[in-house]
Amino acid sequence: MTVKVGIAGAGGRMGRFLVEALAQPGYDAVLAAAVERPGSELLGSDAGQLAGLEPNGVLLTDRLDAALAGIDVLIDFTSPATTVAHARACRDARKALVVGTTGLDSSQQAEIDAAADLVPVCQASNFSTGVNLLFRLLAQAAGALGDSVDVEIIEAHHRHKVDAPSGTALSMGKVIAKQLGRELDDVAVYGREGQTGPRARPTIGFSTIRGGDIVGDHTVLFAADGERIELTHRAGTRMAFASGAVRAAVWLPGRAPARYDMSDVLGFTGEDTVA
Ligand code: NAD
């Protein structure tokens, strides 16, 4: 059965790549709706043309309810408040939801979890295959190195990114903290300044770089006395995230209501589940 996909934020940076990814051969899926924010000057534009493709006849609309009626699954890369509203709408309309938006606070996350009680939701801070493989490598490295190293996470993104550190960096921190028996909230250090004193071993430090058009770089540094390991992922194009999210959208409809992540879509087993 061809999966009918709606894209929320279709005029955004990720939205345009999602439209392009859906048009690639190999997915049994079709773009059935493209949603943008009320008041956007892009409303009425052809989603294909906006993505740099031939026109596909799907015009950007702000009528989410009408869009939901004609789709099996909504892919949402917008903003936290919008994603919460869309999660409620998907729950009420009993439609599957793929969440790519990052920077949700705990009450916003609770709304996503509530939707997942009634509909299947796939949420990932990073939909690229490479990063999801890296999550597993990080768990392996942390398990092998244990408390003998200092762990630092360095990430870089384009100047337009509005949340920091990135959702991916936080997911990496969660994977490592879990493996080491720590709670990330207890050990995270978000930047340093002034008289910080010496570094405490259990802390996990985050450093954030913002500039230019960097799509997304992440390095995890395991530093010991005399040697260090650096595991790095660099995204060269947003297509790396978009194709993963489309893969999730094809996989999701018909699944039992629950919150899934990209490791489920990719068929990774084990307990290194992250969001
Ligand atoms: P963007 O600002 O370019 O795009 C967001 C789009 O959402 C905009 O076009 C905006 O008009 C639209 N929007 C806002 N309110 C809306 C509404 N009510 N209805 C429909 N559309 C609405 O941002 P972006 O760079 O595309 O990133 C979007 C989100 O995706 C961010 O949270 C970012 O961190 C996240 N992201 C996640 C991944 C991942 O793999 N999970 C990868 C890249 C970006």
PDB file of C-alpha atoms and ligand atoms in Angstrom:
ATOM      1  CA  MET A   1       0.000   0.000   0.000  1.00  0.00           C
ATOM      2  CA  THR A   2       1.434   3.367  -0.978  1.00  0.00           C
ATOM      3  CA  VAL A   3       1.856   5.483   2.146  1.00  0.00           C
ATOM      4  CA  LYS A   4       0.305   8.959   1.928  1.00  0.00           C
ATOM      5  CA  VAL A   5       2.654  11.393   3.657  1.00  0.00           C
ATOM      6  CA  GLY A   6       2.023  14.925   4.909  1.00  0.00           C
ATOM      7  CA  ILE A   7       4.909  17.271   5.671  1.00  0.00           C
ATOM      8  CA  ALA A   8       4.547  20.026   8.282  1.00  0.00           C
ATOM      9  CA  GLY A   9       6.994  22.883   7.830  1.00  0.00           C
ATOM     10  CA  ALA A  10       7.185  22.032   4.122  1.00  0.00           C
ATOM     11  CA  GLY A  11       8.641  25.452   3.278  1.00  0.00           C
ATOM     12  CA  GLY A  12      11.442  25.214   5.838  1.00  0.00           C
ATOM     13  CA  ARG A  13      15.043  24.080   5.419  1.00  0.00           C
ATOM     14  CA  MET A  14      14.242  20.481   6.364  1.00  0.00           C
ATOM     15  CA  GLY A  15      10.763  20.553   4.798  1.00  0.00           C
ATOM     16  CA  ARG A  16      12.138  21.181   1.319  1.00  0.00           C
ATOM     17  CA  PHE A  17      14.602  18.307   1.665  1.00  0.00           C
ATOM     18  CA  LEU A  18      11.777  16.062   2.904  1.00  0.00           C
ATOM     19  CA  VAL A  19       9.764  16.846  -0.233  1.00  0.00           C
ATOM     20  CA  GLU A  20      12.840  16.032  -2.338  1.00  0.00           C
ATOM     21  CA  ALA A  21      13.544  12.814  -0.409  1.00  0.00           C
ATOM     22  CA  LEU A  22       9.954  11.622  -0.888  1.00  0.00           C
ATOM     23  CA  ALA A  23      10.337  12.106  -4.639  1.00  0.00           C
ATOM     24  CA  GLN A  24      13.367   9.768  -4.779  1.00  0.00           C
ATOM     25  CA  PRO A  25      12.736   6.295  -6.194  1.00  0.00           C
ATOM     26  CA  GLY A  26      12.594   3.381  -3.774  1.00  0.00           C
ATOM     27  CA  TYR A  27       9.953   4.549  -1.304  1.00  0.00           C
ATOM     28  CA  ASP A  28       6.401   3.253  -1.613  1.00  0.00           C
ATOM     29  CA  ALA A  29       5.142   6.666  -0.532  1.00  0.00           C
ATOM     30  CA  VAL A  30       3.644   9.806  -2.010  1.00  0.00           C
ATOM     31  CA  LEU A  31       3.451  13.421  -0.862  1.00  0.00           C
ATOM     32  CA  ALA A  32      -0.231  14.004  -0.114  1.00  0.00           C
ATOM     33  CA  ALA A  33      -0.121  17.275   1.866  1.00  0.00           C
ATOM     34  CA  ALA A  34       2.301  20.105   2.615  1.00  0.00           C
ATOM     35  CA  VAL A  35       1.514  22.283   5.625  1.00  0.00           C
ATOM     36  CA  GLU A  36       2.974  25.672   6.534  1.00  0.00           C
ATOM     37  CA  ARG A  37       2.251  28.207   9.263  1.00  0.00           C
ATOM     38  CA  PRO A  38      -0.782  30.495   8.966  1.00  0.00           C
ATOM     39  CA  GLY A  39       0.314  33.794   7.433  1.00  0.00           C
ATOM     40  CA  SER A  40       3.318  32.338   5.617  1.00  0.00           C
ATOM     41  CA  GLU A  41       3.951  33.980   2.259  1.00  0.00           C
ATOM     42  CA  LEU A  42       4.604  30.476   0.932  1.00  0.00           C
ATOM     43  CA  LEU A  43       0.952  29.359   1.271  1.00  0.00           C
ATOM     44  CA  GLY A  44      -0.372  28.320  -2.154  1.00  0.00           C
ATOM     45  CA  SER A  45       3.136  27.615  -3.521  1.00  0.00           C
ATOM     46  CA  ASP A  46       3.809  24.265  -5.179  1.00  0.00           C
ATOM     47  CA  ALA A  47       5.764  22.027  -2.763  1.00  0.00           C
ATOM     48  CA  GLY A  48       7.749  20.393  -5.571  1.00  0.00           C
ATOM     49  CA  GLN A  49       8.824  23.702  -7.057  1.00  0.00           C
ATOM     50  CA  LEU A  50       9.841  25.030  -3.640  1.00  0.00           C
ATOM     51  CA  ALA A  51      12.073  21.976  -3.268  1.00  0.00           C
ATOM     52  CA  GLY A  52      13.704  22.692  -6.630  1.00  0.00           C
ATOM     53  CA  LEU A  53      11.815  19.902  -8.424  1.00  0.00           C
ATOM     54  CA  GLU A  54       9.163  19.827 -11.143  1.00  0.00           C
ATOM     55  CA  PRO A  55       5.749  21.036  -9.864  1.00  0.00           C
ATOM     56  CA  ASN A  56       3.905  18.178  -8.130  1.00  0.00           C
ATOM     57  CA  GLY A  57       0.505  19.847  -7.662  1.00  0.00           C
ATOM     58  CA  VAL A  58       0.691  19.723  -3.842  1.00  0.00           C
ATOM     59  CA  LEU A  59       0.138  23.296  -2.686  1.00  0.00           C
ATOM     60  CA  LEU A  60       1.255  24.552   0.721  1.00  0.00           C
ATOM     61  CA  THR A  61      -1.730  24.946   3.029  1.00  0.00           C
ATOM     62  CA  ASP A  62      -2.314  26.050   6.630  1.00  0.00           C
ATOM     63  CA  ARG A  63      -5.379  23.754   6.952  1.00  0.00           C
ATOM     64  CA  LEU A  64      -3.885  20.991   9.076  1.00  0.00           C
ATOM     65  CA  ASP A  65      -7.201  19.212   9.779  1.00  0.00           C
ATOM     66  CA  ALA A  66      -8.045  18.930   6.073  1.00  0.00           C
ATOM     67  CA  ALA A  67      -4.495  17.744   5.396  1.00  0.00           C
ATOM     68  CA  LEU A  68      -4.701  15.071   8.096  1.00  0.00           C
ATOM     69  CA  ALA A  69      -7.871  13.641   6.547  1.00  0.00           C
ATOM     70  CA  GLY A  70      -5.941  12.708   3.398  1.00  0.00           C
ATOM     71  CA  ILE A  71      -2.742  11.236   4.846  1.00  0.00           C
ATOM     72  CA  ASP A  72      -1.491   8.170   6.733  1.00  0.00           C
ATOM     73  CA  VAL A  73       1.424   9.868   8.490  1.00  0.00           C
ATOM     74  CA  LEU A  74       2.616  13.404   9.225  1.00  0.00           C
ATOM     75  CA  ILE A  75       6.328  14.276   9.238  1.00  0.00           C
ATOM     76  CA  ASP A  76       6.877  17.321  11.458  1.00  0.00           C
ATOM     77  CA  PHE A  77      10.079  19.407  11.420  1.00  0.00           C
ATOM     78  CA  THR A  78       8.781  22.757  12.722  1.00  0.00           C
ATOM     79  CA  SER A  79       9.139  24.240  16.226  1.00  0.00           C
ATOM     80  CA  PRO A  80       8.417  22.752  19.662  1.00  0.00           C
ATOM     81  CA  ALA A  81       5.089  24.585  20.196  1.00  0.00           C
ATOM     82  CA  THR A  82       3.886  23.694  16.695  1.00  0.00           C
ATOM     83  CA  THR A  83       4.943  20.078  17.061  1.00  0.00           C
ATOM     84  CA  VAL A  84       2.942  19.802  20.292  1.00  0.00           C
ATOM     85  CA  ALA A  85      -0.168  21.178  18.559  1.00  0.00           C
ATOM     86  CA  HIS A  86       0.381  18.776  15.655  1.00  0.00           C
ATOM     87  CA  ALA A  87       0.856  15.829  18.033  1.00  0.00           C
ATOM     88  CA  ARG A  88      -2.526  16.600  19.608  1.00  0.00           C
ATOM     89  CA  ALA A  89      -4.142  16.818  16.160  1.00  0.00           C
ATOM     90  CA  CYS A  90      -2.559  13.525  15.042  1.00  0.00           C
ATOM     91  CA  ARG A  91      -3.728  11.853  18.250  1.00  0.00           C
ATOM     92  CA  ASP A  92      -7.301  13.092  17.724  1.00  0.00           C
ATOM     93  CA  ALA A  93      -7.291  12.118  14.025  1.00  0.00           C
ATOM     94  CA  ARG A  94      -5.531   8.788  14.764  1.00  0.00           C
ATOM     95  CA  LYS A  95      -2.683   9.474  12.352  1.00  0.00           C
ATOM     96  CA  ALA A  96       0.918   8.323  12.714  1.00  0.00           C
ATOM     97  CA  LEU A  97       3.502  11.034  13.432  1.00  0.00           C
ATOM     98  CA  VAL A  98       7.223  11.400  12.726  1.00  0.00           C
ATOM     99  CA  VAL A  99       8.804  14.063  14.969  1.00  0.00           C
ATOM    100  CA  GLY A 100      12.092  15.658  13.936  1.00  0.00           C
ATOM    101  CA  THR A 101      11.757  18.926  15.852  1.00  0.00           C
ATOM    102  CA  THR A 102      14.340  19.343  18.607  1.00  0.00           C
ATOM    103  CA  GLY A 103      14.516  21.566  21.682  1.00  0.00           C
ATOM    104  CA  LEU A 104      11.292  20.314  23.334  1.00  0.00           C
ATOM    105  CA  ASP A 105      11.092  20.928  27.082  1.00  0.00           C
ATOM    106  CA  SER A 106       9.845  18.238  29.457  1.00  0.00           C
ATOM    107  CA  SER A 107       6.181  19.340  29.347  1.00  0.00           C
ATOM    108  CA  GLN A 108       6.270  19.447  25.544  1.00  0.00           C
ATOM    109  CA  GLN A 109       7.856  15.999  25.506  1.00  0.00           C
ATOM    110  CA  ALA A 110       5.062  14.761  27.785  1.00  0.00           C
ATOM    111  CA  GLU A 111       2.557  15.837  25.107  1.00  0.00           C
ATOM    112  CA  ILE A 112       4.394  13.774  22.487  1.00  0.00           C
ATOM    113  CA  ASP A 113       4.391  10.805  24.852  1.00  0.00           C
ATOM    114  CA  ALA A 114       0.648  11.268  25.449  1.00  0.00           C
ATOM    115  CA  ALA A 115       0.026  11.154  21.685  1.00  0.00           C
ATOM    116  CA  ALA A 116       2.084   7.961  21.505  1.00  0.00           C
ATOM    117  CA  ASP A 117      -0.431   6.318  23.862  1.00  0.00           C
ATOM    118  CA  LEU A 118      -2.945   6.408  21.021  1.00  0.00           C
ATOM    119  CA  VAL A 119      -0.989   6.568  17.753  1.00  0.00           C
ATOM    120  CA  PRO A 120       2.448   5.378  16.593  1.00  0.00           C
ATOM    121  CA  VAL A 121       5.052   8.125  16.915  1.00  0.00           C
ATOM    122  CA  CYS A 122       8.646   7.931  15.673  1.00  0.00           C
ATOM    123  CA  GLN A 123      10.817  10.608  17.270  1.00  0.00           C
ATOM    124  CA  ALA A 124      14.533  11.101  16.758  1.00  0.00           C
ATOM    125  CA  SER A 125      16.884  13.966  17.475  1.00  0.00           C
ATOM    126  CA  ASN A 126      18.750  12.845  14.374  1.00  0.00           C
ATOM    127  CA  PHE A 127      17.344  10.703  11.557  1.00  0.00           C
ATOM    128  CA  SER A 128      20.656  10.000   9.804  1.00  0.00           C
ATOM    129  CA  THR A 129      21.817   6.399   9.629  1.00  0.00           C
ATOM    130  CA  GLY A 130      25.371   7.442  10.505  1.00  0.00           C
ATOM    131  CA  VAL A 131      24.439   9.170  13.750  1.00  0.00           C
ATOM    132  CA  ASN A 132      22.251   6.271  14.817  1.00  0.00           C
ATOM    133  CA  LEU A 133      25.161   3.913  14.220  1.00  0.00           C
ATOM    134  CA  LEU A 134      27.382   6.312  16.173  1.00  0.00           C
ATOM    135  CA  PHE A 135      24.988   6.095  19.159  1.00  0.00           C
ATOM    136  CA  ARG A 136      25.802   2.381  19.305  1.00  0.00           C
ATOM    137  CA  LEU A 137      29.551   2.951  18.951  1.00  0.00           C
ATOM    138  CA  LEU A 138      29.403   5.517  21.767  1.00  0.00           C
ATOM    139  CA  ALA A 139      27.705   3.037  24.086  1.00  0.00           C
ATOM    140  CA  GLN A 140      30.385   0.495  23.212  1.00  0.00           C
ATOM    141  CA  ALA A 141      33.225   2.979  23.801  1.00  0.00           C
ATOM    142  CA  ALA A 142      31.778   4.244  27.068  1.00  0.00           C
ATOM    143  CA  GLY A 143      31.270   0.673  28.286  1.00  0.00           C
ATOM    144  CA  ALA A 144      34.882  -0.237  27.487  1.00  0.00           C
ATOM    145  CA  LEU A 145      36.456   2.930  28.896  1.00  0.00           C
ATOM    146  CA  GLY A 146      34.222   3.263  31.961  1.00  0.00           C
ATOM    147  CA  ASP A 147      35.253   5.890  34.489  1.00  0.00           C
ATOM    148  CA  SER A 148      38.863   6.060  33.225  1.00  0.00           C
ATOM    149  CA  VAL A 149      38.229   8.972  30.820  1.00  0.00           C
ATOM    150  CA  ASP A 150      36.767  12.470  30.661  1.00  0.00           C
ATOM    151  CA  VAL A 151      33.855  12.744  28.202  1.00  0.00           C
ATOM    152  CA  GLU A 152      33.269  15.942  26.224  1.00  0.00           C
ATOM    153  CA  ILE A 153      30.752  16.493  23.402  1.00  0.00           C
ATOM    154  CA  ILE A 154      31.421  19.211  20.825  1.00  0.00           C
ATOM    155  CA  GLU A 155      28.817  20.175  18.219  1.00  0.00           C
ATOM    156  CA  ALA A 156      28.652  22.743  15.418  1.00  0.00           C
ATOM    157  CA  HIS A 157      25.621  23.955  13.433  1.00  0.00           C
ATOM    158  CA  HIS A 158      24.555  26.763  11.085  1.00  0.00           C
ATOM    159  CA  ARG A 159      23.820  30.241  12.408  1.00  0.00           C
ATOM    160  CA  HIS A 160      20.006  29.799  12.158  1.00  0.00           C
ATOM    161  CA  LYS A 161      19.736  26.969  14.691  1.00  0.00           C
ATOM    162  CA  VAL A 162      17.644  28.105  17.667  1.00  0.00           C
ATOM    163  CA  ASP A 163      18.320  25.442  20.329  1.00  0.00           C
ATOM    164  CA  ALA A 164      21.584  24.503  22.056  1.00  0.00           C
ATOM    165  CA  PRO A 165      23.174  22.138  22.626  1.00  0.00           C
ATOM    166  CA  SER A 166      21.740  20.205  19.694  1.00  0.00           C
ATOM    167  CA  GLY A 167      19.207  17.449  20.324  1.00  0.00           C
ATOM    168  CA  THR A 168      21.739  15.031  18.834  1.00  0.00           C
ATOM    169  CA  ALA A 169      24.453  16.114  21.298  1.00  0.00           C
ATOM    170  CA  LEU A 170      22.003  15.625  24.171  1.00  0.00           C
ATOM    171  CA  SER A 171      21.084  12.167  22.847  1.00  0.00           C
ATOM    172  CA  MET A 172      24.786  11.290  22.703  1.00  0.00           C
ATOM    173  CA  GLY A 173      25.154  12.455  26.300  1.00  0.00           C
ATOM    174  CA  LYS A 174      22.172  10.318  27.338  1.00  0.00           C
ATOM    175  CA  VAL A 175      23.586   7.199  25.658  1.00  0.00           C
ATOM    176  CA  ILE A 176      26.961   7.646  27.375  1.00  0.00           C
ATOM    177  CA  ALA A 177      25.502   8.588  30.781  1.00  0.00           C
ATOM    178  CA  LYS A 178      23.201   5.570  30.718  1.00  0.00           C
ATOM    179  CA  GLN A 179      26.087   3.262  29.859  1.00  0.00           C
ATOM    180  CA  LEU A 180      28.123   4.709  32.748  1.00  0.00           C
ATOM    181  CA  GLY A 181      25.253   4.531  35.261  1.00  0.00           C
ATOM    182  CA  ARG A 182      24.938   8.323  35.501  1.00  0.00           C
ATOM    183  CA  GLU A 183      21.953  10.651  35.066  1.00  0.00           C
ATOM    184  CA  LEU A 184      22.704  13.199  32.360  1.00  0.00           C
ATOM    185  CA  ASP A 185      20.807  15.924  34.258  1.00  0.00           C
ATOM    186  CA  ASP A 186      23.148  15.397  37.234  1.00  0.00           C
ATOM    187  CA  VAL A 187      26.443  15.421  35.317  1.00  0.00           C
ATOM    188  CA  ALA A 188      25.953  17.680  32.269  1.00  0.00           C
ATOM    189  CA  VAL A 189      28.068  20.861  32.107  1.00  0.00           C
ATOM    190  CA  TYR A 190      26.830  23.233  29.408  1.00  0.00           C
ATOM    191  CA  GLY A 191      29.827  25.469  28.661  1.00  0.00           C
ATOM    192  CA  ARG A 192      32.483  26.815  31.049  1.00  0.00           C
ATOM    193  CA  GLU A 193      33.623  30.296  31.980  1.00  0.00           C
ATOM    194  CA  GLY A 194      35.670  31.934  34.729  1.00  0.00           C
ATOM    195  CA  GLN A 195      37.093  30.151  37.773  1.00  0.00           C
ATOM    196  CA  THR A 196      35.591  26.734  37.088  1.00  0.00           C
ATOM    197  CA  GLY A 197      38.048  24.723  39.193  1.00  0.00           C
ATOM    198  CA  PRO A 198      39.394  21.386  38.037  1.00  0.00           C
ATOM    199  CA  ARG A 199      37.187  19.087  36.029  1.00  0.00           C
ATOM    200  CA  ALA A 200      35.264  16.429  37.966  1.00  0.00           C
ATOM    201  CA  ARG A 201      35.557  13.018  36.289  1.00  0.00           C
ATOM    202  CA  PRO A 202      31.819  12.136  36.180  1.00  0.00           C
ATOM    203  CA  THR A 203      30.836  15.333  34.369  1.00  0.00           C
ATOM    204  CA  ILE A 204      29.951  15.268  30.676  1.00  0.00           C
ATOM    205  CA  GLY A 205      30.810  18.595  29.052  1.00  0.00           C
ATOM    206  CA  PHE A 206      29.037  20.162  26.071  1.00  0.00           C
ATOM    207  CA  SER A 207      30.531  22.779  23.750  1.00  0.00           C
ATOM    208  CA  THR A 208      28.449  24.526  21.102  1.00  0.00           C
ATOM    209  CA  ILE A 209      29.605  26.241  17.917  1.00  0.00           C
ATOM    210  CA  ARG A 210      27.174  28.246  15.729  1.00  0.00           C
ATOM    211  CA  GLY A 211      28.142  29.696  12.375  1.00  0.00           C
ATOM    212  CA  GLY A 212      27.667  29.890   8.630  1.00  0.00           C
ATOM    213  CA  ASP A 213      25.902  27.027   6.897  1.00  0.00           C
ATOM    214  CA  ILE A 214      27.293  24.070   8.894  1.00  0.00           C
ATOM    215  CA  VAL A 215      24.686  21.303   8.490  1.00  0.00           C
ATOM    216  CA  GLY A 216      25.691  19.448  11.666  1.00  0.00           C
ATOM    217  CA  ASP A 217      28.984  18.192  13.143  1.00  0.00           C
ATOM    218  CA  HIS A 218      29.308  16.169  16.347  1.00  0.00           C
ATOM    219  CA  THR A 219      32.473  14.954  18.049  1.00  0.00           C
ATOM    220  CA  VAL A 220      32.621  12.946  21.255  1.00  0.00           C
ATOM    221  CA  LEU A 221      35.981  13.099  22.967  1.00  0.00           C
ATOM    222  CA  PHE A 222      37.036  10.390  25.420  1.00  0.00           C
ATOM    223  CA  ALA A 223      40.157  11.888  27.000  1.00  0.00           C
ATOM    224  CA  ALA A 224      42.528   9.919  29.238  1.00  0.00           C
ATOM    225  CA  ASP A 225      46.043  10.752  30.468  1.00  0.00           C
ATOM    226  CA  GLY A 226      48.334  10.166  27.517  1.00  0.00           C
ATOM    227  CA  GLU A 227      45.757   9.307  24.869  1.00  0.00           C
ATOM    228  CA  ARG A 228      42.338  10.237  23.594  1.00  0.00           C
ATOM    229  CA  ILE A 229      39.675   8.896  21.273  1.00  0.00           C
ATOM    230  CA  GLU A 230      37.512  11.179  19.147  1.00  0.00           C
ATOM    231  CA  LEU A 231      34.412   9.853  17.408  1.00  0.00           C
ATOM    232  CA  THR A 232      33.048  12.291  14.836  1.00  0.00           C
ATOM    233  CA  HIS A 233      30.020  12.474  12.554  1.00  0.00           C
ATOM    234  CA  ARG A 234      29.665  15.214   9.955  1.00  0.00           C
ATOM    235  CA  ALA A 235      26.472  15.731   7.980  1.00  0.00           C
ATOM    236  CA  GLY A 236      27.226  17.183   4.553  1.00  0.00           C
ATOM    237  CA  THR A 237      23.625  17.629   3.480  1.00  0.00           C
ATOM    238  CA  ARG A 238      20.191  17.743   5.138  1.00  0.00           C
ATOM    239  CA  MET A 239      19.258  14.880   2.808  1.00  0.00           C
ATOM    240  CA  ALA A 240      20.953  12.587   5.358  1.00  0.00           C
ATOM    241  CA  PHE A 241      18.198  13.468   7.860  1.00  0.00           C
ATOM    242  CA  ALA A 242      15.379  13.752   5.314  1.00  0.00           C
ATOM    243  CA  SER A 243      15.832  10.308   3.783  1.00  0.00           C
ATOM    244  CA  GLY A 244      15.873   8.734   7.260  1.00  0.00           C
ATOM    245  CA  ALA A 245      12.676  10.546   8.239  1.00  0.00           C
ATOM    246  CA  VAL A 246      10.951   9.393   5.044  1.00  0.00           C
ATOM    247  CA  ARG A 247      12.103   5.850   5.776  1.00  0.00           C
ATOM    248  CA  ALA A 248      10.535   6.180   9.242  1.00  0.00           C
ATOM    249  CA  ALA A 249       7.310   7.543   7.722  1.00  0.00           C
ATOM    250  CA  VAL A 250       6.996   4.509   5.442  1.00  0.00           C
ATOM    251  CA  TRP A 251       7.748   2.132   8.330  1.00  0.00           C
ATOM    252  CA  LEU A 252       5.386   3.677  10.914  1.00  0.00           C
ATOM    253  CA  PRO A 253       1.715   3.482   9.787  1.00  0.00           C
ATOM    254  CA  GLY A 254      -0.038   0.383  11.097  1.00  0.00           C
ATOM    255  CA  ARG A 255       2.361  -0.100  14.020  1.00  0.00           C
ATOM    256  CA  ALA A 256       0.982  -0.361  17.550  1.00  0.00           C
ATOM    257  CA  PRO A 257       0.663   2.978  19.380  1.00  0.00           C
ATOM    258  CA  ALA A 258       4.038   3.651  21.052  1.00  0.00           C
ATOM    259  CA  ARG A 259       7.007   5.973  20.820  1.00  0.00           C
ATOM    260  CA  TYR A 260       9.593   4.520  18.467  1.00  0.00           C
ATOM    261  CA  ASP A 261      12.978   5.883  17.420  1.00  0.00           C
ATOM    262  CA  MET A 262      15.319   5.459  14.486  1.00  0.00           C
ATOM    263  CA  SER A 263      16.960   2.376  15.984  1.00  0.00           C
ATOM    264  CA  ASP A 264      13.567   0.635  15.665  1.00  0.00           C
ATOM    265  CA  VAL A 265      13.247   1.721  12.033  1.00  0.00           C
ATOM    266  CA  LEU A 266      16.780   0.572  11.219  1.00  0.00           C
ATOM    267  CA  GLY A 267      16.226  -2.732  13.025  1.00  0.00           C
ATOM    268  CA  PHE A 268      18.953  -2.144  15.595  1.00  0.00           C
ATOM    269  CA  THR A 269      18.441  -4.290  18.676  1.00  0.00           C
ATOM    270  CA  GLY A 270      19.569  -3.690  22.240  1.00  0.00           C
ATOM    271  CA  GLU A 271      18.810  -1.089  24.832  1.00  0.00           C
ATOM    272  CA  ASP A 272      20.546   1.971  23.415  1.00  0.00           C
ATOM    273  CA  THR A 273      17.235   3.632  22.646  1.00  0.00           C
ATOM    274  CA  VAL A 274      17.408   7.412  22.492  1.00  0.00           C
ATOM    275  CA  ALA A 275      15.164  10.207  21.241  1.00  0.00           C
TER     276      ALA A 275
HETATM  277  P1  NAD B   1      13.113  26.077   9.596  1.00  0.00           P
HETATM  278  O1  NAD B   1      12.848  27.249  10.464  1.00  0.00           O
HETATM  279  O2  NAD B   1      13.863  26.256   8.311  1.00  0.00           O
HETATM  280  O3  NAD B   1      11.731  25.321   9.226  1.00  0.00           O
HETATM  281  C1  NAD B   1      10.632  25.226  10.092  1.00  0.00           C
HETATM  282  C2  NAD B   1       9.389  25.457   9.252  1.00  0.00           C
HETATM  283  O4  NAD B   1       8.233  25.211  10.056  1.00  0.00           O
HETATM  284  C3  NAD B   1       9.291  26.909   8.740  1.00  0.00           C
HETATM  285  O5  NAD B   1       9.074  26.914   7.336  1.00  0.00           O
HETATM  286  C4  NAD B   1       8.076  27.450   9.495  1.00  0.00           C
HETATM  287  O6  NAD B   1       7.354  28.426   8.779  1.00  0.00           O
HETATM  288  C5  NAD B   1       7.274  26.158   9.682  1.00  0.00           C
HETATM  289  N1  NAD B   1       6.206  26.295  10.672  1.00  0.00           N
HETATM  290  C6  NAD B   1       6.188  27.085  11.795  1.00  0.00           C
HETATM  291  N2  NAD B   1       4.984  27.015  12.398  1.00  0.00           N
HETATM  292  C7  NAD B   1       4.224  26.177  11.643  1.00  0.00           C
HETATM  293  C8  NAD B   1       2.881  25.732  11.732  1.00  0.00           C
HETATM  294  N3  NAD B   1       2.063  26.126  12.725  1.00  0.00           N
HETATM  295  N4  NAD B   1       2.439  24.860  10.803  1.00  0.00           N
HETATM  296  C9  NAD B   1       3.238  24.433   9.789  1.00  0.00           C
HETATM  297  N5  NAD B   1       4.513  24.857   9.627  1.00  0.00           N
HETATM  298  C10 NAD B   1       4.998  25.722  10.558  1.00  0.00           C
HETATM  299  O7  NAD B   1      13.879  25.025  10.528  1.00  0.00           O
HETATM  300  P2  NAD B   1      14.678  23.696  10.093  1.00  0.00           P
HETATM  301  O8  NAD B   1      16.126  24.003  10.000  1.00  0.00           O
HETATM  302  O9  NAD B   1      13.976  23.037   8.959  1.00  0.00           O
HETATM  303  O10 NAD B   1      14.500  22.819  11.429  1.00  0.00           O
HETATM  304  C11 NAD B   1      13.217  22.510  11.951  1.00  0.00           C
HETATM  305  C12 NAD B   1      13.385  21.631  13.189  1.00  0.00           C
HETATM  306  O11 NAD B   1      13.957  20.366  12.810  1.00  0.00           O
HETATM  307  C13 NAD B   1      14.324  22.220  14.259  1.00  0.00           C
HETATM  308  O12 NAD B   1      13.823  21.915  15.544  1.00  0.00           O
HETATM  309  C14 NAD B   1      15.636  21.467  14.008  1.00  0.00           C
HETATM  310  O13 NAD B   1      16.473  21.402  15.147  1.00  0.00           O
HETATM  311  C15 NAD B   1      15.086  20.107  13.641  1.00  0.00           C
HETATM  312  N6  NAD B   1      16.001  19.232  12.898  1.00  0.00           N
HETATM  313  C16 NAD B   1      15.971  17.914  13.229  1.00  0.00           C
HETATM  314  C17 NAD B   1      16.734  17.005  12.526  1.00  0.00           C
HETATM  315  C18 NAD B   1      16.610  15.541  12.862  1.00  0.00           C
HETATM  316  O14 NAD B   1      17.253  14.695  12.191  1.00  0.00           O
HETATM  317  N7  NAD B   1      15.793  15.175  13.849  1.00  0.00           N
HETATM  318  C19 NAD B   1      17.576  17.438  11.484  1.00  0.00           C
HETATM  319  C20 NAD B   1      17.584  18.808  11.161  1.00  0.00           C
HETATM  320  C21 NAD B   1      16.789  19.699  11.869  1.00  0.00           C
END
